[in-house]
PDB file of C-alpha atoms and ligand atoms in Angstrom:
ATOM      1  CA  MET O   1     -25.012 -33.617 -93.568  1.00  0.00           C
ATOM      2  CA  LEU O   2     -21.232 -32.990 -93.329  1.00  0.00           C
ATOM      3  CA  MET O   3     -18.997 -36.489 -92.065  1.00  0.00           C
ATOM      4  CA  ARG O   4     -15.834 -33.963 -91.978  1.00  0.00           C
ATOM      5  CA  ILE O   5     -13.423 -31.452 -93.442  1.00  0.00           C
ATOM      6  CA  ASP O   6     -12.348 -32.796 -96.681  1.00  0.00           C
ATOM      7  CA  HIS O   7     -10.207 -30.437 -97.098  1.00  0.00           C
ATOM      8  CA  VAL O   8      -8.946 -26.720 -97.007  1.00  0.00           C
ATOM      9  CA  GLY O   9      -8.183 -24.695-100.204  1.00  0.00           C
ATOM     10  CA  ILE O  10      -5.396 -22.028-100.112  1.00  0.00           C
ATOM     11  CA  ALA O  11      -5.271 -20.117-103.345  1.00  0.00           C
ATOM     12  CA  CYS O  12      -1.350 -19.121-104.438  1.00  0.00           C
ATOM     13  CA  GLU O  13       0.932 -17.557-106.761  1.00  0.00           C
ATOM     14  CA  ASN O  14       3.451 -20.229-107.128  1.00  0.00           C
ATOM     15  CA  LEU O  15       2.158 -24.343-106.645  1.00  0.00           C
ATOM     16  CA  GLU O  16       5.856 -25.876-107.051  1.00  0.00           C
ATOM     17  CA  GLU O  17       6.865 -23.177-104.325  1.00  0.00           C
ATOM     18  CA  LYS O  18       4.086 -23.588-101.509  1.00  0.00           C
ATOM     19  CA  ILE O  19       4.149 -27.124-101.755  1.00  0.00           C
ATOM     20  CA  ALA O  20       7.813 -26.905-100.627  1.00  0.00           C
ATOM     21  CA  PHE O  21       7.060 -25.153 -97.766  1.00  0.00           C
ATOM     22  CA  TYR O  22       4.782 -27.141 -97.062  1.00  0.00           C
ATOM     23  CA  GLU O  23       6.301 -29.845 -96.804  1.00  0.00           C
ATOM     24  CA  SER O  24       9.430 -28.364 -94.975  1.00  0.00           C
ATOM     25  CA  THR O  25       7.266 -26.337 -92.881  1.00  0.00           C
ATOM     26  CA  PHE O  26       4.408 -29.196 -91.857  1.00  0.00           C
ATOM     27  CA  GLY O  27       6.407 -32.789 -92.698  1.00  0.00           C
ATOM     28  CA  VAL O  28       3.004 -33.456 -94.838  1.00  0.00           C
ATOM     29  CA  ARG O  29       3.782 -35.113 -98.500  1.00  0.00           C
ATOM     30  CA  VAL O  30       1.881 -34.136-101.952  1.00  0.00           C
ATOM     31  CA  VAL O  31      -0.138 -37.207-102.742  1.00  0.00           C
ATOM     32  CA  SER O  32      -1.911 -35.975-105.865  1.00  0.00           C
ATOM     33  CA  ARG O  33      -1.263 -33.356-109.046  1.00  0.00           C
ATOM     34  CA  ASP O  34      -3.518 -32.270-111.406  1.00  0.00           C
ATOM     35  CA  VAL O  35      -4.520 -29.512-114.021  1.00  0.00           C
ATOM     36  CA  ASN O  36      -8.412 -28.781-113.428  1.00  0.00           C
ATOM     37  CA  GLU O  37      -9.814 -26.622-117.043  1.00  0.00           C
ATOM     38  CA  GLU O  38     -12.645 -26.788-115.827  1.00  0.00           C
ATOM     39  CA  GLN O  39     -12.169 -25.348-111.908  1.00  0.00           C
ATOM     40  CA  GLY O  40      -9.679 -22.912-114.418  1.00  0.00           C
ATOM     41  CA  VAL O  41      -6.763 -24.362-111.337  1.00  0.00           C
ATOM     42  CA  LYS O  42      -3.127 -26.369-111.370  1.00  0.00           C
ATOM     43  CA  GLU O  43      -3.933 -27.854-107.757  1.00  0.00           C
ATOM     44  CA  ALA O  44      -1.870 -30.502-105.423  1.00  0.00           C
ATOM     45  CA  MET O  45      -3.412 -32.376-102.402  1.00  0.00           C
ATOM     46  CA  LEU O  46      -0.913 -32.899 -99.269  1.00  0.00           C
ATOM     47  CA  HIS O  47      -2.402 -35.377 -96.759  1.00  0.00           C
ATOM     48  CA  VAL O  48      -2.654 -34.129 -93.384  1.00  0.00           C
ATOM     49  CA  ALA O  49      -4.493 -37.208 -91.968  1.00  0.00           C
ATOM     50  CA  ASP O  50      -6.687 -40.318 -92.349  1.00  0.00           C
ATOM     51  CA  GLY O  51     -10.127 -40.675 -90.706  1.00  0.00           C
ATOM     52  CA  GLU O  52     -13.564 -42.029 -90.859  1.00  0.00           C
ATOM     53  CA  GLY O  53     -15.156 -41.513 -94.250  1.00  0.00           C
ATOM     54  CA  GLY O  54     -12.354 -40.465 -96.002  1.00  0.00           C
ATOM     55  CA  GLY O  55      -8.703 -38.689 -95.631  1.00  0.00           C
ATOM     56  CA  SER O  56      -7.864 -35.245 -95.038  1.00  0.00           C
ATOM     57  CA  TYR O  57      -5.503 -32.568 -96.909  1.00  0.00           C
ATOM     58  CA  ILE O  58      -4.885 -28.851 -97.980  1.00  0.00           C
ATOM     59  CA  GLN O  59      -5.097 -28.011-101.462  1.00  0.00           C
ATOM     60  CA  LEU O  60      -2.822 -25.442-102.700  1.00  0.00           C
ATOM     61  CA  LEU O  61      -4.546 -23.689-106.189  1.00  0.00           C
ATOM     62  CA  GLU O  62      -2.321 -21.703-108.489  1.00  0.00           C
ATOM     63  CA  PRO O  63      -5.038 -20.403-111.365  1.00  0.00           C
ATOM     64  CA  LEU O  64      -4.171 -21.275-114.636  1.00  0.00           C
ATOM     65  CA  HIS O  65      -5.250 -17.621-115.673  1.00  0.00           C
ATOM     66  CA  PRO O  66      -6.013 -14.503-114.123  1.00  0.00           C
ATOM     67  CA  ASP O  67      -9.409 -14.671-115.472  1.00  0.00           C
ATOM     68  CA  THR O  68     -10.532 -17.569-113.114  1.00  0.00           C
ATOM     69  CA  PRO O  69     -11.909 -17.650-109.910  1.00  0.00           C
ATOM     70  CA  VAL O  70      -8.889 -18.571-107.795  1.00  0.00           C
ATOM     71  CA  GLY O  71      -7.284 -15.731-110.555  1.00  0.00           C
ATOM     72  CA  ARG O  72      -9.473 -12.991-109.700  1.00  0.00           C
ATOM     73  CA  PHE O  73      -9.494 -14.005-105.950  1.00  0.00           C
ATOM     74  CA  LEU O  74      -5.830 -13.457-105.877  1.00  0.00           C
ATOM     75  CA  ALA O  75      -6.175  -9.967-107.572  1.00  0.00           C
ATOM     76  CA  ARG O  76      -8.859  -9.345-104.804  1.00  0.00           C
ATOM     77  CA  ARG O  77      -6.775 -10.590-102.343  1.00  0.00           C
ATOM     78  CA  GLY O  78      -3.683 -11.899-102.096  1.00  0.00           C
ATOM     79  CA  GLU O  79      -2.665 -15.361-101.466  1.00  0.00           C
ATOM     80  CA  GLY O  80      -4.445 -16.673 -98.587  1.00  0.00           C
ATOM     81  CA  LEU O  81      -7.237 -19.856 -97.450  1.00  0.00           C
ATOM     82  CA  HIS O  82      -9.585 -19.368-100.279  1.00  0.00           C
ATOM     83  CA  HIS O  83     -12.428 -22.597 -99.260  1.00  0.00           C
ATOM     84  CA  VAL O  84     -13.446 -25.228 -96.940  1.00  0.00           C
ATOM     85  CA  ALA O  85     -14.157 -27.793 -98.334  1.00  0.00           C
ATOM     86  CA  TYR O  86     -16.574 -30.844 -96.152  1.00  0.00           C
ATOM     87  CA  GLY O  87     -17.186 -34.743 -96.796  1.00  0.00           C
ATOM     88  CA  VAL O  88     -20.616 -35.771 -97.293  1.00  0.00           C
ATOM     89  CA  PRO O  89     -21.612 -38.902 -98.230  1.00  0.00           C
ATOM     90  CA  ASP O  90     -23.747 -37.898-101.651  1.00  0.00           C
ATOM     91  CA  VAL O  91     -23.383 -34.420-102.942  1.00  0.00           C
ATOM     92  CA  GLY O  92     -26.359 -34.484-105.872  1.00  0.00           C
ATOM     93  CA  LYS O  93     -28.450 -35.693-102.640  1.00  0.00           C
ATOM     94  CA  ALA O  94     -26.684 -32.832-100.653  1.00  0.00           C
ATOM     95  CA  MET O  95     -27.328 -29.800-103.055  1.00  0.00           C
ATOM     96  CA  ARG O  96     -30.813 -30.831-103.129  1.00  0.00           C
ATOM     97  CA  GLN O  97     -31.361 -30.438-100.010  1.00  0.00           C
ATOM     98  CA  ILE O  98     -29.441 -27.494 -99.744  1.00  0.00           C
ATOM     99  CA  ASP O  99     -31.556 -26.087-103.276  1.00  0.00           C
ATOM    100  CA  ALA O 100     -34.831 -26.882-101.345  1.00  0.00           C
ATOM    101  CA  ASP O 101     -34.122 -25.029 -98.190  1.00  0.00           C
ATOM    102  CA  GLY O 102     -33.517 -21.850-100.367  1.00  0.00           C
ATOM    103  CA  ASP O 103     -31.669 -19.639 -98.416  1.00  0.00           C
ATOM    104  CA  VAL O 104     -28.615 -20.419-100.394  1.00  0.00           C
ATOM    105  CA  ARG O 105     -26.977 -20.723-103.646  1.00  0.00           C
ATOM    106  CA  LEU O 106     -25.389 -23.247-105.310  1.00  0.00           C
ATOM    107  CA  LEU O 107     -22.793 -22.040-107.786  1.00  0.00           C
ATOM    108  CA  ASP O 108     -23.293 -25.557-109.542  1.00  0.00           C
ATOM    109  CA  SER O 109     -25.955 -27.273-111.213  1.00  0.00           C
ATOM    110  CA  ARG O 110     -24.889 -30.701-111.066  1.00  0.00           C
ATOM    111  CA  PRO O 111     -21.629 -32.024-109.669  1.00  0.00           C
ATOM    112  CA  ARG O 112     -18.664 -31.219-111.157  1.00  0.00           C
ATOM    113  CA  HIS O 113     -15.345 -33.589-111.226  1.00  0.00           C
ATOM    114  CA  GLY O 114     -12.491 -32.716-108.214  1.00  0.00           C
ATOM    115  CA  ALA O 115      -8.884 -33.791-107.761  1.00  0.00           C
ATOM    116  CA  MET O 116      -9.018 -37.850-106.784  1.00  0.00           C
ATOM    117  CA  GLY O 117     -12.274 -39.144-108.828  1.00  0.00           C
ATOM    118  CA  THR O 118     -13.737 -36.768-106.280  1.00  0.00           C
ATOM    119  CA  SER O 119     -17.199 -35.443-107.446  1.00  0.00           C
ATOM    120  CA  ILE O 120     -17.685 -32.061-106.064  1.00  0.00           C
ATOM    121  CA  ALA O 121     -20.166 -28.627-105.839  1.00  0.00           C
ATOM    122  CA  PHE O 122     -19.615 -25.097-104.318  1.00  0.00           C
ATOM    123  CA  LEU O 123     -22.274 -22.853-102.117  1.00  0.00           C
ATOM    124  CA  HIS O 124     -21.643 -18.996-102.278  1.00  0.00           C
ATOM    125  CA  PRO O 125     -20.077 -17.330-100.405  1.00  0.00           C
ATOM    126  CA  LYS O 126     -21.992 -14.284 -99.477  1.00  0.00           C
ATOM    127  CA  ASP O 127     -24.369 -17.318 -98.691  1.00  0.00           C
ATOM    128  CA  VAL O 128     -22.336 -18.873 -95.819  1.00  0.00           C
ATOM    129  CA  GLY O 129     -20.848 -15.699 -93.935  1.00  0.00           C
ATOM    130  CA  GLY O 130     -18.852 -15.337 -95.940  1.00  0.00           C
ATOM    131  CA  VAL O 131     -17.036 -18.714 -96.820  1.00  0.00           C
ATOM    132  CA  LEU O 132     -16.876 -20.172-100.120  1.00  0.00           C
ATOM    133  CA  THR O 133     -17.785 -23.558 -98.955  1.00  0.00           C
ATOM    134  CA  GLU O 134     -16.972 -27.153-101.044  1.00  0.00           C
ATOM    135  CA  LEU O 135     -19.113 -30.613-100.862  1.00  0.00           C
ATOM    136  CA  VAL O 136     -17.221 -33.518-101.552  1.00  0.00           C
ATOM    137  CA  GLU O 137     -18.420 -36.789-102.343  1.00  0.00           C
ATOM    138  CA  SER O 138     -15.016 -39.425-102.518  1.00  0.00           C
ATOM    139  CA  PRO O 139     -15.312 -42.034-104.627  1.00  0.00           C
ATOM    140  CA  PRO O 140     -16.037 -45.594-102.958  1.00  0.00           C
ATOM    141  CA  ARG O 141     -13.252 -46.917-101.221  1.00  0.00           C
ATOM    142  CA  GLN O 142     -10.680 -49.552-103.093  1.00  0.00           C
ATOM    143  CA  SER O 143     -10.125 -52.999-101.801  1.00  0.00           C
TER     144      SER O 143
HETATM  145  N1  LIG D 201     -14.254 -16.497-100.305  1.00  0.00           N
HETATM  146  C1  LIG D 201     -15.055 -15.603 -99.889  1.00  0.00           C
HETATM  147  N2  LIG D 201     -15.622 -14.945-100.413  1.00  0.00           N
HETATM  148  C2  LIG D 201     -15.167 -14.956-101.575  1.00  0.00           C
HETATM  149  C3  LIG D 201     -14.300 -15.264-102.614  1.00  0.00           C
HETATM  150  C4  LIG D 201     -14.185 -16.387-102.037  1.00  0.00           C
HETATM  151  N3  LIG D 201     -13.004 -17.119-102.047  1.00  0.00           N
HETATM  152  N4  LIG D 201     -14.247 -15.669-104.052  1.00  0.00           N
HETATM  153  C5  LIG D 201     -15.358 -14.333-103.555  1.00  0.00           C
HETATM  154  N5  LIG D 201     -16.115 -13.497-103.037  1.00  0.00           N
HETATM  155  C6  LIG D 201     -16.706 -12.433-102.711  1.00  0.00           C
HETATM  156  C7  LIG D 201     -15.984 -11.833-103.278  1.00  0.00           C
HETATM  157  O1  LIG D 201     -15.078 -10.921-101.976  1.00  0.00           O
HETATM  158  C8  LIG D 201     -17.364 -10.602-103.611  1.00  0.00           C
HETATM  159  O2  LIG D 201     -17.272  -9.906-102.782  1.00  0.00           O
HETATM  160  P1  LIG D 201     -17.798  -8.383-102.635  1.00  0.00           P
HETATM  161  O3  LIG D 201     -19.242  -8.080-103.781  1.00  0.00           O
HETATM  162  O4  LIG D 201     -18.088  -8.293-100.997  1.00  0.00           O
HETATM  163  O5  LIG D 201     -16.692  -7.533-102.849  1.00  0.00           O
HETATM  164  C9  LIG D 201     -17.794 -11.428-104.257  1.00  0.00           C
HETATM  165  O6  LIG D 201     -17.722 -13.340-103.537  1.00  0.00           O
HETATM  166  C10 LIG D 201     -18.051 -11.633-105.863  1.00  0.00           C
HETATM  167  O7  LIG D 201     -16.876 -11.871-105.518  1.00  0.00           O
HETATM  168  P2  LIG D 201     -16.705 -11.872-107.972  1.00  0.00           P
HETATM  169  O8  LIG D 201     -15.489 -10.972-108.140  1.00  0.00           O
HETATM  170  O9  LIG D 201     -18.623 -11.501-108.649  1.00  0.00           O
HETATM  171  O10 LIG D 201     -15.701 -13.046-108.142  1.00  0.00           O
HETATM  172  P3  LIG D 201     -16.084 -14.192-108.976  1.00  0.00           P
HETATM  173  O11 LIG D 201     -16.472 -13.771-110.536  1.00  0.00           O
HETATM  174  O12 LIG D 201     -14.555 -14.775-108.988  1.00  0.00           O
HETATM  175  O13 LIG D 201     -17.185 -15.213-108.579  1.00  0.00           O
HETATM  176  C11 LIG D 201     -17.833 -16.994-107.224  1.00  0.00           C
HETATM  177  C12 LIG D 201     -16.960 -15.641-106.956  1.00  0.00           C
HETATM  178  C13 LIG D 201     -17.519 -17.623-105.741  1.00  0.00           C
HETATM  179  C14 LIG D 201     -18.740 -17.324-107.686  1.00  0.00           C
HETATM  180  C15 LIG D 201     -16.488 -17.568-107.836  1.00  0.00           C
HETATM  181  O14 LIG D 201     -15.042 -17.809-107.214  1.00  0.00           O
HETATM  182  C16 LIG D 201     -17.074 -19.528-107.906  1.00  0.00           C
HETATM  183  O15 LIG D 201     -17.954 -19.772-109.085  1.00  0.00           O
HETATM  184  N6  LIG D 201     -15.796 -20.435-107.173  1.00  0.00           N
HETATM  185  C17 LIG D 201     -16.294 -21.883-107.148  1.00  0.00           C
HETATM  186  C18 LIG D 201     -15.467 -22.442-108.012  1.00  0.00           C
HETATM  187  C19 LIG D 201     -13.955 -22.256-107.586  1.00  0.00           C
HETATM  188  O16 LIG D 201     -13.422 -21.675-106.742  1.00  0.00           O
HETATM  189  N7  LIG D 201     -13.108 -23.325-108.150  1.00  0.00           N
HETATM  190  C20 LIG D 201     -11.624 -22.894-107.782  1.00  0.00           C
HETATM  191  C21 LIG D 201     -11.430 -24.199-106.785  1.00  0.00           C
HETATM  192  C22 LIG D 201     -11.153 -25.757-107.380  1.00  0.00           C
HETATM  193  C23 LIG D 201     -11.391 -27.325-105.980  1.00  0.00           C
HETATM  194  O17 LIG D 201     -11.272 -26.546-104.781  1.00  0.00           O
HETATM  195  O18 LIG D 201     -11.368 -28.016-106.704  1.00  0.00           O
HETATM  196 CO1  LIG D 202     -11.455 -27.733-103.052  1.00  0.00          CO
END
């Protein structure tokens, strides 16, 4: 089901400061910025590498409000690793397969919009050994 690691999501208080830190420390570059009201975040994707089936990224996340998933995470745990996202060929199919197995709760009933034209869905961290897990389907490649 899983093809690769698409990105790691990192919760932060100040997106611009964290972007500057990652750029100067690791030499990575921002390839997309987004405000995603549905997810309650202001975010940036920083490119790490290209691979079979798509790139890999660092996703920096600043909450739009305290009462959002990332806002509650920051209040409870402070800045740090928020989720791991795996690339899948078909997110709807992966969701149906996980739902049918019945051990892991889906946090979304249908795929949602993620950064850079992706379709995404989340799995409950309590059912994945304490790791909030995201499934990502990349859009078809432009040629
Ligand atoms: N990683 C691991 N555990 C987490 C977690 C995380 N990111 N967020 C919450 N938890 C844990 C809490 O510590 C808590 O554990 P305890 O009961 O042992 O204390 C439990 O999950 C429930 O926490 P909560 O206070 O009820 O937290 P929320 O109401 O925020 O719900 C969750 C948690 C995962 C259901 C919610 O954050 C969610 O739906 N997340 C998916 C959407 C999302 O995170 N969007 C932002 C990223 C967007 C993107 O990647 O593009
Ligand atoms: Co993500």
